[in-house]
Coordinates of C-alpha atoms and ligand atoms in Angstrom, one line a residue:
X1 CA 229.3 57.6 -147.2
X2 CA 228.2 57.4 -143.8
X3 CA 229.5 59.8 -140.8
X4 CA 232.5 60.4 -138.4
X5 CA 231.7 57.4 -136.6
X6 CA 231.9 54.3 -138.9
X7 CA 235.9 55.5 -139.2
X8 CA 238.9 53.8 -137.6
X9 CA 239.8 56.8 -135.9
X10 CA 241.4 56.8 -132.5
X11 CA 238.9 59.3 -130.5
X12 CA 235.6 59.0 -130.6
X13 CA 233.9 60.7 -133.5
X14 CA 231.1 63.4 -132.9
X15 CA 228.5 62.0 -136.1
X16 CA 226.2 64.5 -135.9
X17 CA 229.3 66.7 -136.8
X18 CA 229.7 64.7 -140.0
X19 CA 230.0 67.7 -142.5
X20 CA 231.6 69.6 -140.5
X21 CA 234.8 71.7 -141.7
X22 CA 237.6 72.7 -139.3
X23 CA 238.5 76.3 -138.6
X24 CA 240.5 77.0 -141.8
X25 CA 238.5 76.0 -144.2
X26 CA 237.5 77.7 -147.8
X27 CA 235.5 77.5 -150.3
X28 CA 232.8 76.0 -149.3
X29 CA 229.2 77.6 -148.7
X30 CA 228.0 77.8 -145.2
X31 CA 231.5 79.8 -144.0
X32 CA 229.8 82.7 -142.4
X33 CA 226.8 80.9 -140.6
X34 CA 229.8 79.0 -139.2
X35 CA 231.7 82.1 -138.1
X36 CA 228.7 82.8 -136.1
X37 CA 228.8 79.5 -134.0
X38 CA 229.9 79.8 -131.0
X39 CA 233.4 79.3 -129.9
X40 CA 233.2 75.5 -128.6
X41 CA 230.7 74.4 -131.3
X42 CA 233.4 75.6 -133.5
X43 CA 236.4 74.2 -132.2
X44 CA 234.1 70.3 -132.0
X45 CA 233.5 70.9 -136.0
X46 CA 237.3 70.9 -136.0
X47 CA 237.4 67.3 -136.2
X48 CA 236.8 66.6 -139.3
X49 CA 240.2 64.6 -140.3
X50 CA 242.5 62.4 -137.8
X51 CA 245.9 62.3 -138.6
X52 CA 247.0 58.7 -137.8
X53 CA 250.9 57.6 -137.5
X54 CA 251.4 54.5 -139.0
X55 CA 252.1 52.3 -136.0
X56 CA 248.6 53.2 -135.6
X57 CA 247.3 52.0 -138.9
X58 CA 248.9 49.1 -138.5
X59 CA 246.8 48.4 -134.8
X60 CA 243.7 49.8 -136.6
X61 CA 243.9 47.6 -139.3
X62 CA 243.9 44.5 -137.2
X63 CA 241.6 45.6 -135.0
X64 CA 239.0 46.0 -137.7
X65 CA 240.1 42.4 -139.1
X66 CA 239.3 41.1 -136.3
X67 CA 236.0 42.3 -135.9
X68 CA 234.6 41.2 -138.6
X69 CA 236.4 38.2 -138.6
X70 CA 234.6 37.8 -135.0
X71 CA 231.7 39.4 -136.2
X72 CA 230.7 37.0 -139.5
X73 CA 232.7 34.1 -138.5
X74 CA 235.4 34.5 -141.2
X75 CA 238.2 31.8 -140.5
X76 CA 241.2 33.8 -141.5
X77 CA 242.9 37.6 -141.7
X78 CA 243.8 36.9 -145.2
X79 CA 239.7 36.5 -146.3
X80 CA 238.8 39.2 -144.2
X81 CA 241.6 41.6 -145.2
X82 CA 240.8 40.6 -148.8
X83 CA 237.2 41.0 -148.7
X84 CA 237.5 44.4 -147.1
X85 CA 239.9 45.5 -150.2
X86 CA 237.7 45.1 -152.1
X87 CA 235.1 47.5 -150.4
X88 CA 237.8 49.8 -150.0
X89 CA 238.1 49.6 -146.7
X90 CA 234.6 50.6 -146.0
X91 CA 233.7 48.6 -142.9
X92 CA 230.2 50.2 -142.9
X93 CA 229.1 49.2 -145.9
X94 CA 230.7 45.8 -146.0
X95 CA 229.4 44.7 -143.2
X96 CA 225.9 46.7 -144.4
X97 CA 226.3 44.1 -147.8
X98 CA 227.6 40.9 -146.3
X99 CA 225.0 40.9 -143.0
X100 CA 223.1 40.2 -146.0
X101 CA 222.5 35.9 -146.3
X102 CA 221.6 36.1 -150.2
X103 CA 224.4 38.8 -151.2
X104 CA 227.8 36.4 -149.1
X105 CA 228.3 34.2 -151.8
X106 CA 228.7 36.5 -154.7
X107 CA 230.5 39.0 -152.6
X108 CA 233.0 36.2 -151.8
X109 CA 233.1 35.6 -155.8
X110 CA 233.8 39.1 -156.7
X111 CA 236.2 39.8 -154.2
X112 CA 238.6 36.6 -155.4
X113 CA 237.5 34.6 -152.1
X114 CA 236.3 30.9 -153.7
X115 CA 236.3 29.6 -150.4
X116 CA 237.3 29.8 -146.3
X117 CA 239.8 26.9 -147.5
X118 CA 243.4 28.4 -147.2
X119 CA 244.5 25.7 -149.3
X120 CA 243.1 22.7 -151.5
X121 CA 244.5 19.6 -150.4
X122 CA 245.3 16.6 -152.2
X123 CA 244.0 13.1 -151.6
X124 CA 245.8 10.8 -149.6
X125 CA 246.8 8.2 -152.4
X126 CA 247.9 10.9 -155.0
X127 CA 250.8 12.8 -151.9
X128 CA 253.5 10.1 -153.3
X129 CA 251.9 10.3 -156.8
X130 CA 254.4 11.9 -159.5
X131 CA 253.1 15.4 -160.6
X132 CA 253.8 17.2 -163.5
X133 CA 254.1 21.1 -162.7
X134 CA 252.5 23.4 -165.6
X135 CA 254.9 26.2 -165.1
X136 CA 258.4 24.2 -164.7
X137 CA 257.4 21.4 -166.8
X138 CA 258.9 19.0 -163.9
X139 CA 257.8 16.5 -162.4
X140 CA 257.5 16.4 -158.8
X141 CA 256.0 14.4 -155.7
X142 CA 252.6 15.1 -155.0
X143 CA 253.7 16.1 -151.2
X144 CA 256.2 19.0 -153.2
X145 CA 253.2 21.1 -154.6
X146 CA 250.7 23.5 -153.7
X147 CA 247.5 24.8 -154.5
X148 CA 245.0 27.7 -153.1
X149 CA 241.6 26.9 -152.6
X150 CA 240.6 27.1 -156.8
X151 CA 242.9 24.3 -157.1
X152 CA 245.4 24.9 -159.5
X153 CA 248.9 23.2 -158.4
X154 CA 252.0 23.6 -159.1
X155 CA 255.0 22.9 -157.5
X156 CA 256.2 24.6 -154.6
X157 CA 259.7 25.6 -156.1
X158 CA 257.6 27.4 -158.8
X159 CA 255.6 29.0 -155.9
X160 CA 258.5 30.6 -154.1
X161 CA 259.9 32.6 -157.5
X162 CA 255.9 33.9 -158.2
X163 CA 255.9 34.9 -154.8
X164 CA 259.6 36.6 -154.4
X165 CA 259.1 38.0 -157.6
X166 CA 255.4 39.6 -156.5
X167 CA 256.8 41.3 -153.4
X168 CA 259.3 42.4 -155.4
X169 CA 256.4 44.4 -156.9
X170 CA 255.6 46.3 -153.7
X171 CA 252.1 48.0 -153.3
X172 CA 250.4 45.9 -156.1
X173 CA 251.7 42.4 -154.3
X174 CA 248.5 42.3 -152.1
X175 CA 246.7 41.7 -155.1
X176 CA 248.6 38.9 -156.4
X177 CA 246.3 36.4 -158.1
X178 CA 246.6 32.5 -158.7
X179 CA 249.0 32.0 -161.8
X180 CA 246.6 29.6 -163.4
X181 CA 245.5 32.0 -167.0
X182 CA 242.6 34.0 -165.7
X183 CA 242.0 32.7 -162.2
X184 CA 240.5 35.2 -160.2
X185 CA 241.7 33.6 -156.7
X186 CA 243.8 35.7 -154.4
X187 CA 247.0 34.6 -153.0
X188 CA 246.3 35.0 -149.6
X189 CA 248.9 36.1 -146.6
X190 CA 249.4 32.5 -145.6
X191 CA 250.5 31.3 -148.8
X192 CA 253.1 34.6 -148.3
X193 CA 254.5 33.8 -145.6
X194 CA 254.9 29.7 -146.7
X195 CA 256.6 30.5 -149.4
X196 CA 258.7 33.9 -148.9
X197 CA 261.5 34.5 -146.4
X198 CA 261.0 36.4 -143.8
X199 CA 262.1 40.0 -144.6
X200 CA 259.8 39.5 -147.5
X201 CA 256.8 39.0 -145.9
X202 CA 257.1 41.7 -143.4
X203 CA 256.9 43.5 -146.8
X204 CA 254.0 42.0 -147.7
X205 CA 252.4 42.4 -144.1
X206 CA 253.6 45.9 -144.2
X207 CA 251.7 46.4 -147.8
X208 CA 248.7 45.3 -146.8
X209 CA 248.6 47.8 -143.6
X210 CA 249.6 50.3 -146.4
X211 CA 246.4 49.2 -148.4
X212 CA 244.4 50.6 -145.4
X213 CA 245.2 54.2 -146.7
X214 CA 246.1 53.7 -150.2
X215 CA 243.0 52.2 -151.4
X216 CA 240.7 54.2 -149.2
X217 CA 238.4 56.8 -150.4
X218 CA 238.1 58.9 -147.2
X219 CA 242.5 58.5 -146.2
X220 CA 245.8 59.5 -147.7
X221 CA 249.4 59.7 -147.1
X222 CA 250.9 63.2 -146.2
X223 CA 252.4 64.2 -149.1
X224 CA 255.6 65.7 -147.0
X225 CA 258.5 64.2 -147.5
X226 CA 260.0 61.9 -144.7
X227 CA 256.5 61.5 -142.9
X228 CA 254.5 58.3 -142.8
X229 CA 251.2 60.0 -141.2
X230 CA 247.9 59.3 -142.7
X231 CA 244.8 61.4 -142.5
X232 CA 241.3 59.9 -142.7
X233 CA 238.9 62.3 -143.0
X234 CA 235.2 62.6 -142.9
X235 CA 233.9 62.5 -146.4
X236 CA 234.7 61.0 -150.0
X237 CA 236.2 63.8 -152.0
X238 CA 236.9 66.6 -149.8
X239 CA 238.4 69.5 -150.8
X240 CA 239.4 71.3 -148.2
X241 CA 243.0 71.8 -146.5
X242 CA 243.8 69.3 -143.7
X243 CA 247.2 69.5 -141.6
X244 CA 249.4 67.1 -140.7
X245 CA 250.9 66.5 -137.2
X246 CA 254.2 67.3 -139.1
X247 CA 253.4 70.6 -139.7
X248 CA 252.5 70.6 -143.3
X249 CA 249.0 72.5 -144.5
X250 CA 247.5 70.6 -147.8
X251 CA 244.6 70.3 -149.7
X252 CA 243.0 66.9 -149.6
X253 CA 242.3 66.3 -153.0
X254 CA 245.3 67.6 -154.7
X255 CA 247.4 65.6 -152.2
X256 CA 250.6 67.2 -153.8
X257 CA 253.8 68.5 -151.5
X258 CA 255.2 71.2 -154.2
X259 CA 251.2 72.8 -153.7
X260 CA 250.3 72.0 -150.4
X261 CA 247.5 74.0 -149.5
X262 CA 246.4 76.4 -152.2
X263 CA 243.7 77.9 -150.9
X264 CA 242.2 80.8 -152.1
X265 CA 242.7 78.7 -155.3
X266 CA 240.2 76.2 -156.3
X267 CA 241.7 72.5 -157.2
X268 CA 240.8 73.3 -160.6
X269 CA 242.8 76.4 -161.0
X270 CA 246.0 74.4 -159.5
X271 CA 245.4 71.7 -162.3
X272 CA 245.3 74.0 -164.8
X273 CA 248.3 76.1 -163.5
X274 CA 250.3 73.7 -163.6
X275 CA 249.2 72.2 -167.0
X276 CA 250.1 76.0 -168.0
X277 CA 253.2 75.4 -166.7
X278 CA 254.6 72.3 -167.7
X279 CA 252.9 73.3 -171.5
X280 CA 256.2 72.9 -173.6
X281 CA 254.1 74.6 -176.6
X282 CA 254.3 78.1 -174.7
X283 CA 257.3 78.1 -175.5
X284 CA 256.7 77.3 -178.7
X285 CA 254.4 80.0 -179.5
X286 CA 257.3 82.3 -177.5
X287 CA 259.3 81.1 -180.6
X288 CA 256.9 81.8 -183.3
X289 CA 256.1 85.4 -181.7
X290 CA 259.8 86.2 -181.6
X291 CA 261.2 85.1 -184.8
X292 CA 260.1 85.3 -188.6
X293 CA 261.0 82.2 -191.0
X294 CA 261.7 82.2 -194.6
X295 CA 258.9 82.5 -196.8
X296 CA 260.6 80.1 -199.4
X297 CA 262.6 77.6 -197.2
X298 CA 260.9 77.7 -193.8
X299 CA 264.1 78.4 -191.4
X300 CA 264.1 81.3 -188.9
X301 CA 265.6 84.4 -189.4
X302 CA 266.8 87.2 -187.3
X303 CA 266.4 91.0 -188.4
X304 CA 268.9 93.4 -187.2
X305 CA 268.8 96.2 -189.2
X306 CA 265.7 98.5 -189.9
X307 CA 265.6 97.6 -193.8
X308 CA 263.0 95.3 -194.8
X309 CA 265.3 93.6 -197.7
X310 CA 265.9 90.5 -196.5
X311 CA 268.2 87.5 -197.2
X312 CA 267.7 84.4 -196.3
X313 CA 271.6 83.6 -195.7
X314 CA 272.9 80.9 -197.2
X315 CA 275.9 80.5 -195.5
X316 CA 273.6 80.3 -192.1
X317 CA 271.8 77.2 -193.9
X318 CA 269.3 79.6 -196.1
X319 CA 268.1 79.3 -199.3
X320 CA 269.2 82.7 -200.5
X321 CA 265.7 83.9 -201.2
X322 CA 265.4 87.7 -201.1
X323 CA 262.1 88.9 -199.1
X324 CA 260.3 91.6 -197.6
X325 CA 260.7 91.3 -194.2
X326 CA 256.6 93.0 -193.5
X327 CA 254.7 91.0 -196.0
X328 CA 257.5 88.2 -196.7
X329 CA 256.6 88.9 -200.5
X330 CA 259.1 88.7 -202.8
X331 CA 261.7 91.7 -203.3
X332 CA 262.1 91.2 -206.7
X333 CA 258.3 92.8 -206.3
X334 CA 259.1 95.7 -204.0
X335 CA 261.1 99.0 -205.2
X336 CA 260.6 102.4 -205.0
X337 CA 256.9 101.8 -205.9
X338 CA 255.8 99.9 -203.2
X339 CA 257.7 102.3 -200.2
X340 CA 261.5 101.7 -200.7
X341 CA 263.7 100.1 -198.3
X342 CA 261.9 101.1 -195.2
X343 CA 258.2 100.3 -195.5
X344 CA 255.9 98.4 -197.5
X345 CA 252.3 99.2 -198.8
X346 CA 251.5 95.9 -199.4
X347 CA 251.4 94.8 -196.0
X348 CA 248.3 95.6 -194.5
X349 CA 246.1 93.6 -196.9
X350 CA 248.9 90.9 -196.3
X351 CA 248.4 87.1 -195.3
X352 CA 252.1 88.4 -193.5
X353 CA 249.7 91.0 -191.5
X354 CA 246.8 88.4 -190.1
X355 CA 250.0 85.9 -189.2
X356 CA 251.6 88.8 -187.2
X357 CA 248.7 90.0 -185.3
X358 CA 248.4 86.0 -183.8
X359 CA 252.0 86.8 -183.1
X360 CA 251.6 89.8 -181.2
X361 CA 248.8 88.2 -179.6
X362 CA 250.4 85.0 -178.3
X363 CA 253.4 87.1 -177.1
X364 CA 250.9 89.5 -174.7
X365 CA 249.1 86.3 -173.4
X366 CA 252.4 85.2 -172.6
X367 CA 253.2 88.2 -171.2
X368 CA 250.3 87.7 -169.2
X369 CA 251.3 84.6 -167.7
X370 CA 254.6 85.8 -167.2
X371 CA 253.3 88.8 -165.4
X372 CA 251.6 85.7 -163.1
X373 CA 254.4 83.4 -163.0
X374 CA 256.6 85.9 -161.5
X375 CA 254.7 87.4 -158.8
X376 CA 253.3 83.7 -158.1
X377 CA 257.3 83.0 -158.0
X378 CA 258.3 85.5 -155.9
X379 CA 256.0 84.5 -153.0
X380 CA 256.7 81.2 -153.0
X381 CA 260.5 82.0 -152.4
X382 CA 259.1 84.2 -149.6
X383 CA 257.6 81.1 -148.3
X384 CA 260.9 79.8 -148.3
X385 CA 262.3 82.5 -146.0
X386 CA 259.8 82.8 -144.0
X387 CA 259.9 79.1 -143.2
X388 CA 263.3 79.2 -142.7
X389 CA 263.2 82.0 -140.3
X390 CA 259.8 80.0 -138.7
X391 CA 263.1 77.5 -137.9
X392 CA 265.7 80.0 -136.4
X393 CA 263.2 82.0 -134.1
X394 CA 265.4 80.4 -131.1
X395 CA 268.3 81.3 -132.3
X396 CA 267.3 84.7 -132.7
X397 CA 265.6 85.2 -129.8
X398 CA 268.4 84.7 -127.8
X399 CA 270.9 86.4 -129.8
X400 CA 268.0 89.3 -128.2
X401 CA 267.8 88.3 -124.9
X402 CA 271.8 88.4 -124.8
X403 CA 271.7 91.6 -126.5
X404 CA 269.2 93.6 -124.7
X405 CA 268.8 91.3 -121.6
X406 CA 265.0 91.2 -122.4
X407 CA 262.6 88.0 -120.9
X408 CA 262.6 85.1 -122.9
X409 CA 258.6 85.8 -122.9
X410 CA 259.7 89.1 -124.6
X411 CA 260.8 87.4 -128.0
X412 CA 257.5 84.1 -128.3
X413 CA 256.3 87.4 -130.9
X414 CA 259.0 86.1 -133.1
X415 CA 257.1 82.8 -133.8
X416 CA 253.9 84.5 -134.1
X417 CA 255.3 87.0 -136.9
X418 CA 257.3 84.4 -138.5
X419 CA 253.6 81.6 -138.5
X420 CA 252.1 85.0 -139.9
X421 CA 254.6 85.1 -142.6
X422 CA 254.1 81.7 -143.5
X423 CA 250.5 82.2 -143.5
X424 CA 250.2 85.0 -145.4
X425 CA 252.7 83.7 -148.4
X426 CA 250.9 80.7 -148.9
X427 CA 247.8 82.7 -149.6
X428 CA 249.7 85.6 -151.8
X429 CA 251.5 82.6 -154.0
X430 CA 248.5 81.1 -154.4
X431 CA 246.1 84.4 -155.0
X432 CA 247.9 84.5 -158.7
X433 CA 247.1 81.1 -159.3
X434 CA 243.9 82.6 -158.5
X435 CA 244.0 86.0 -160.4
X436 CA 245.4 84.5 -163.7
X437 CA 241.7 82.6 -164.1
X438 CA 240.1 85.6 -162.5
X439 CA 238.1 85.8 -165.3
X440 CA 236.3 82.3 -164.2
X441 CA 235.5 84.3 -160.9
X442 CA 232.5 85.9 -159.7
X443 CA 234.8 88.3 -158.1
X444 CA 234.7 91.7 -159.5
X445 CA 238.6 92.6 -160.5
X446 CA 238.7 95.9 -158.9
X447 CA 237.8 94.5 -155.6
X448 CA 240.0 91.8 -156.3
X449 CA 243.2 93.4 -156.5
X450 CA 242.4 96.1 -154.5
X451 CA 242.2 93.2 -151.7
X452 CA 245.5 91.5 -153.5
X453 CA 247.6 94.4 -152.9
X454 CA 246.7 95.7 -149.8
X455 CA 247.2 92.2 -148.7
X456 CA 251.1 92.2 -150.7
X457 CA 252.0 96.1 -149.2
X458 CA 251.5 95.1 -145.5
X459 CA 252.8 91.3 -145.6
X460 CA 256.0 93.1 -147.3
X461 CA 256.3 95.8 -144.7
X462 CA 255.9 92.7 -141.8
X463 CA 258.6 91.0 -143.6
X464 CA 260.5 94.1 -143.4
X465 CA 260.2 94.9 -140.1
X466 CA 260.6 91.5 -138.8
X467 CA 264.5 91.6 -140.7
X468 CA 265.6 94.2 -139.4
X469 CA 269.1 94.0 -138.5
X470 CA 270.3 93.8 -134.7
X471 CA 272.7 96.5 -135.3
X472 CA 270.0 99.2 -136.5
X473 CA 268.5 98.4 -132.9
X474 CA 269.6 100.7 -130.3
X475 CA 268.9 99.8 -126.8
X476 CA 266.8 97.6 -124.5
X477 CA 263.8 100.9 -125.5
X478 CA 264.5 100.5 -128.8
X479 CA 263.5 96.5 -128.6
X480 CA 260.5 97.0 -127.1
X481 CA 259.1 99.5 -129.4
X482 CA 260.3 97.5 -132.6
X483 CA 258.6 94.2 -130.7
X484 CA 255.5 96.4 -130.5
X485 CA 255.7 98.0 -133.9
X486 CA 256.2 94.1 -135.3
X487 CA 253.0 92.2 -132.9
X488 CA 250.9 95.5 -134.0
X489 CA 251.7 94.7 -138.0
X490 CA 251.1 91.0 -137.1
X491 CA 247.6 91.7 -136.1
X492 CA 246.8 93.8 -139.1
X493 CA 248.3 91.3 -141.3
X494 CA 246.4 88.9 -140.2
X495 CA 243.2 90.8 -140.6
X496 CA 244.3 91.6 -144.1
X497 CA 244.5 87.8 -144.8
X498 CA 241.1 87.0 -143.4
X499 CA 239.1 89.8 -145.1
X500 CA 241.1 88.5 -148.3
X501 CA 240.0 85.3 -147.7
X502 CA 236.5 86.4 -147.1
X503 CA 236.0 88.4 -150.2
X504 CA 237.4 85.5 -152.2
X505 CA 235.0 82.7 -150.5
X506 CA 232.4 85.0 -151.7
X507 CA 232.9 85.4 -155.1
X508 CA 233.4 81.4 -155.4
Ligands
ZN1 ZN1 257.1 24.1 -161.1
ZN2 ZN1 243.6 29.3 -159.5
ZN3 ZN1 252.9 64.9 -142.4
ZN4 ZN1 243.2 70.8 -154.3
ZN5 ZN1 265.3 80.6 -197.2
ZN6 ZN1 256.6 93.9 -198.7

């Protein structure tokens, strides 16, 4: 993939920038010679991804159909919009293929384009000619049917319900294909608009501006609910976080709302997580670790008691099979002999034994992931709060101005406490995605959750400080000082997160 440049992107594009990451990104080798650019050579590497509304996608799109329409002579937007589908949108290296004489015609061929001809007409003495349509069965005038440029006609009744029915269809509707068995010829937007109403074909049109994102390797759609923004970025399979004009932080692969930006963890830990997650046979092996079945009839059974006699109830749906509850052996073997009521000597060189030990086994890896899921869990509801209270900084700041008749310059720490929050959430959720495949990591552990906690025992105390209550404040003195105390724990919160950040990067 070529550089910044060869993008539809509304400012001009720096090239030589090309691999360039912006300031907050992780993971990827190179981070400290880039902390030691200066400043401005920083803030230019920035702009790596353009976030594009999509009233601009829909003007970039035409503009680039139109170039290359203009630029190889291509009669319509339908042939140009099709053949750059099928590069994916890559102006660079379509035009790089088609300037080529010797590559146009099978280009044309691959991408469904048989010819500039938006439609194949018929002869003059066959337009009062009856016709018999192949999908209907009917038999119309010549004049009443249609065909694209392969040639295959039908009527134009039959047309109209393919083509309602294909929008119908949403995204996939720009590749609608001829309904002749196996025809590889587009339907083109002309033919859309012929046959569809309207409303319908603003679908279409707006489907095919759509396809500019969608089936591009270097853009998405933010993943944020209620925003239509795009972001094109400046490589094929980036990983790193981009932001969106709407606010939300998100890694560019994953592409996913519920994670958004999951930095320090690596895309592959995410996947994983959630695989973890989602897996339906945890619980499962929850199941097995926490119940014992039946030696003779398979059903689980519960022990209450201390005394290893068991019953398999039959008025619970047992079998009535008496067991050992230790080496499920029969109790008709067990007595006084092999321990009494309470124990069993038999156990240890048990098939009971090796089957409880998986048990015990499963149950602390679970315990494991439970001791994950819930600190993972409890940051991410932090998130939540802190978001929210992102969101009611106004409020509260004048509830202090009011209060204390402090400047309204006095409270703007409110919004950099609260963004800290935010920040520093994000990457304590995501450090147990991070921790729970630790053992993946060139991190050493120590340092790790040395770094881990320190980072968890100051965010807390921020969040602390930040709520406390109006009432426990006395006086216009007492403001200020709690405003210091709170831009002082900002700072070192935010330190915190970076050296965090930086040990991690390291230890990718
Ligand atoms: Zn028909
Ligand atoms: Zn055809
Ligand atoms: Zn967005
Ligand atoms: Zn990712
Ligand atoms: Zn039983
Ligand atoms: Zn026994």
């Amino acid at each position: 993939m070529g550089n910044y440049d060869e993008y539809p992107y509304d400012e001009g594009g720096d090239g030589g920038e090309g691999d360039g990451d912006y300031g907050g990104d992780y993971g990827e080798e190179g981070l400290d010679s880039s902390q030691s650019l200066p400043k401005s050579k920083k803030l230019k590497r920035s702009r790596s991804f353009e976030v594009l509304d999509i009233k601009k996608v829909e003007s970039q799109t035409d503009s680039i159909l139109n170039e290359i329409m203009e630029m190889f002579g291509i009669p319509s937007k339908t042939a140009a919009s099709t053949l750059l589908r099928y590069y994916k949108w890559d102006k660079a290296r379509f035009i790089n293929d088609y300037s080529d004489d010797t590559k146009q015609d099978k280009i044309l061929q691959d991408a469904g384009v048989t010819s500039f001809e938006l439609e194949k007409t018929l002869d003059d003495d066959l337009i009062d000619k009856p016709f018999e349509c192949l999908i209907c069965l009917e038999e119309v005038s010549g004049r009443n049917t249609f065909a694209l440029s392969c040639g295959h006609r039908y009527c134009r009744d039959c047309w109209r319900a393919f083509l309602e029915v294909a929008i119908k269809s949403e995204a996939s509707c720009i590749w609608t294909r001829c309904p002749y068995p196996k025809c590889n010829e587009l339907v083109h937007e002309n033919a859309f608009q012929k046959f569809t109403t309207p409303a319908l074909y603003t679908i279409y049109e707006r489907q095919l501006s759509r396809s500019m994102v969608l089936e591009n390797s270097v853009a998405k759609f933010c993943p944020a609910p209620n925003c239509d923004n795009s972001i094109f970025v400046d490589r094929e399979n980036r990983r790193d976080p981009v932001v969106c004009d709407c606010g939300f932080a998100w890694c560019f692969m994953c592409s996913d709302y519920e994670i958004g930006d999951h930095t320090p963890a690596t895309c592959q830990d995410v996947e994983s997580w959630k695989r973890k997650a989602t897996d339906e046979s945890e619980n499962v092996k929850w199941m097995i670790a926490n119940t014992k079945k039946c030696p003779a009839c398979k059903s689980s059974i519960e022990k209450n008691g201390g005394c290893m006699h068991m019953t398999c109830r039959k008025e619970a749906g047992g079998c009535g099979f008496e067991f050992c509850w230790l080496c499920r052996g029969d109790w008709k073997e067990h007595g006084s002999s092999t321990g009494g009521y309470y124990n069993c000597n038999k156990y240890d060189a048990s098939a009971a034994k090796v089957e409880d030990d998986t048990a015990s086994k499963t149950k602390s890896e679970l315990d494991r992931y439970r001791f994950f899921y819930t600190r993972y869990e409890a940051h991410r509801d932090a998130l939540k709060i802190a978001s929210k209270q992102r969101q009611e900084t106004e409020q509260k700041a004048e509830e202090y101005t009011k209060a204390f008749r402090v400047r309204k310059e006095d409270t703007t720490f409110l919004i950099g406490a609260t963004e800290q929050l935010i920040l520093n959430r994000g990457i304590l959720k995501n450090s147990y995605i991070y921790g729970y495949f630790l053992s993946t990591k060139a991190v050493p552990k120590d340092l790790f959750e040395f770094s881990q906690e320190e980072l968890e025992k100051h965010t807390n105390h921020l969040s602390e400080l930040y709520e406390k209550p109006i009432a426990n404040i006395p006086s216009y003195d007492g403001f200020m000082s709690w405003r210091s105390e709170t831009i002082k724990y900002t700072t070192i919160v935010a330190n915190f997160r970076d050296k965090f950040v930086e040990a991690i990067v390291k230890g990718h």
